Amino acid sequence: MQVFHHPYVGVITISKETPVRGARIYADITDESVREGDVVTIVSQDGSPLAIGVISSIEVFSAIERFEEASLSIRMLQGQMRQRPTTPHLFRKASINILIKLKDFSLDKAHILKLPERDDVDILWRALIPDARKRVLAGFIKGHELLPAFYHSDFLLGPEGAHLNVGGISGLAAKTSYVRFLVYSLLDYMERTEDNIYIVVFNVKRLDFLGLHRIPDSKEELEACVDRWGERRGVDEEARSVYKRMYDNIFNVIRNYKDHIKYYTYREDPYRNRNEFMNNTETFSYGLQDLSTEGLVAGLFEEEDEASILQINLVTKAISIVGGRGVSFEDLKSILGGLRSRCNTVPNGLKQYCNQINREASPHPTTVEAVIRRLDGFLEKAKRIINSRRPSDHPIRVEGFEKGINVIQLYGLHDVEKRVIVTQVINDILKVAEEAQRRGEERAFVIIVDELNKYAPAVRSPIKRSLIEVAARGRDLRISLFGAEQFPSDIDSQVLGNTGTFVIGRMSPVELEDRVYNVFGSLKTTAERLGKGEVLVHHPVYQYPLILLFPPPLNDVVRECM
């Protein structure tokens, strides 16, 4: 993690080559620790703040025009030549985009760049997000000290905008680490505003969102955990000190909400008997009557093509006929199998459904056979979450969600099972949110989906319909989708295009060539060099993208000492 070395880091420089263009000015940077994406304050010679800006690019060059002349100077300096050495002066030309202007100032006078201070960022956030109650902690800005940065809740949770997406190289970008940090920020926002927020997390990778309830009783204990965690990973003392200051901002709300966490898991969960769960845990299992058409289709079909459309239509018709009639999966298999004999082999209690499907759908025998094969394959792959013999079992009920964090365990499940649970829960949330809106209830949902590309792929697929609806209608229904994946370009354009806040960690140059990253302008190339704990952020109330810092996941740190 880089830190600034000096309080003053450059001077404003106006020339024919670097004229002022609107909200853009240029400076000669004198501190080598300054980089693209850093926030700086422009001050007069007496130290009065004039404007706050973000560095969008830095070029390093010397006054020597030819490469061989510069190389010769360096070689002489190193003693490789006998002539008297000369040292070329290096200039670091920075382009600065003005975020806010604090007062009018004359550019014919000398002005200086310095690190932002708390008073500076207080002015910045008062200008960008005037209502302090609507600020959601987004991360931290480097300055004389660690300085908070915020999202505007209206553009993160609705009604002005909604949704957030985090992309980056797996293992380097720390995508879920940033989302875990935001979960605590949302709890802090909920406590301050007394808003009813239900955070729904699908845990797809081992321990990512497990153990969230395991919180130290004091800041001293937490700081000791940070030291132990850092020492084992080779994190230097300065960085550990920074992380401790970050946690100071959110510790109280984390401790207050550790009892407002609920876990949902399944039979045979490999982590079930570990202390990653708590007493407030439910085991889920679904019968046929617990699933919507969307949930079942997500399990039976992954990619939509011409060969499966007739099958989807048959499944949809069958579910519309047997829905709410106490029919199990085994019953459905009997009904579909009976279609091959014009329903003559179906038990009397189910024959009426078979006849109705045959009459209204008139399915071709090959379509029937294909659906039966799909159903058999589905029941085998989804046996951890499906009770095939009971019409209804123990599904996840949105009405039973905790106001706070609700973690749904998917790790260890087959991809088919994951698709069913994600689709079904999101579909249920849509229905509950619509009903709450009709009743005039104030509640908001935040849905967190890691590996979003599996559930809302850019290719044709029937499993993404609920997510597209959330993306399109979420801000009105107070449903916000937080997605994370390696490559945002793999996400359906209707989902990514409706995302208000776009975040990227370390990203490959090839991926950055995709047009979806154009929102980051010239700063997008900085994503090639971001380290862990750093993200590049585009948010609707920011005029320009910012680089923000965030601490390591608290539950990972706590595992080192509890």
Coordinates of C-alpha atoms in Angstrom, one line a residue, residues 69 161 173 192 308 340 356 362 392 413 421 451 491 558:
E69 CA 21.3 11.7 -25.2
G161 CA -30.5 4.6 -9.2
A173 CA -8.8 -8.0 -7.2
R192 CA -28.2 5.8 11.3
S308 CA -35.3 -26.7 -25.7
R340 CA -46.8 -41.5 -23.7
Q356 CA -55.4 -31.4 -19.1
S362 CA -50.4 -31.5 -27.2
S392 CA -43.7 -29.1 0.0
L413 CA -23.8 -27.6 -4.1
I421 CA -31.8 -21.4 -5.2
E451 CA -20.0 -15.2 -9.9
I491 CA -22.6 -10.1 -17.9
V558 CA -11.0 -12.9 13.2

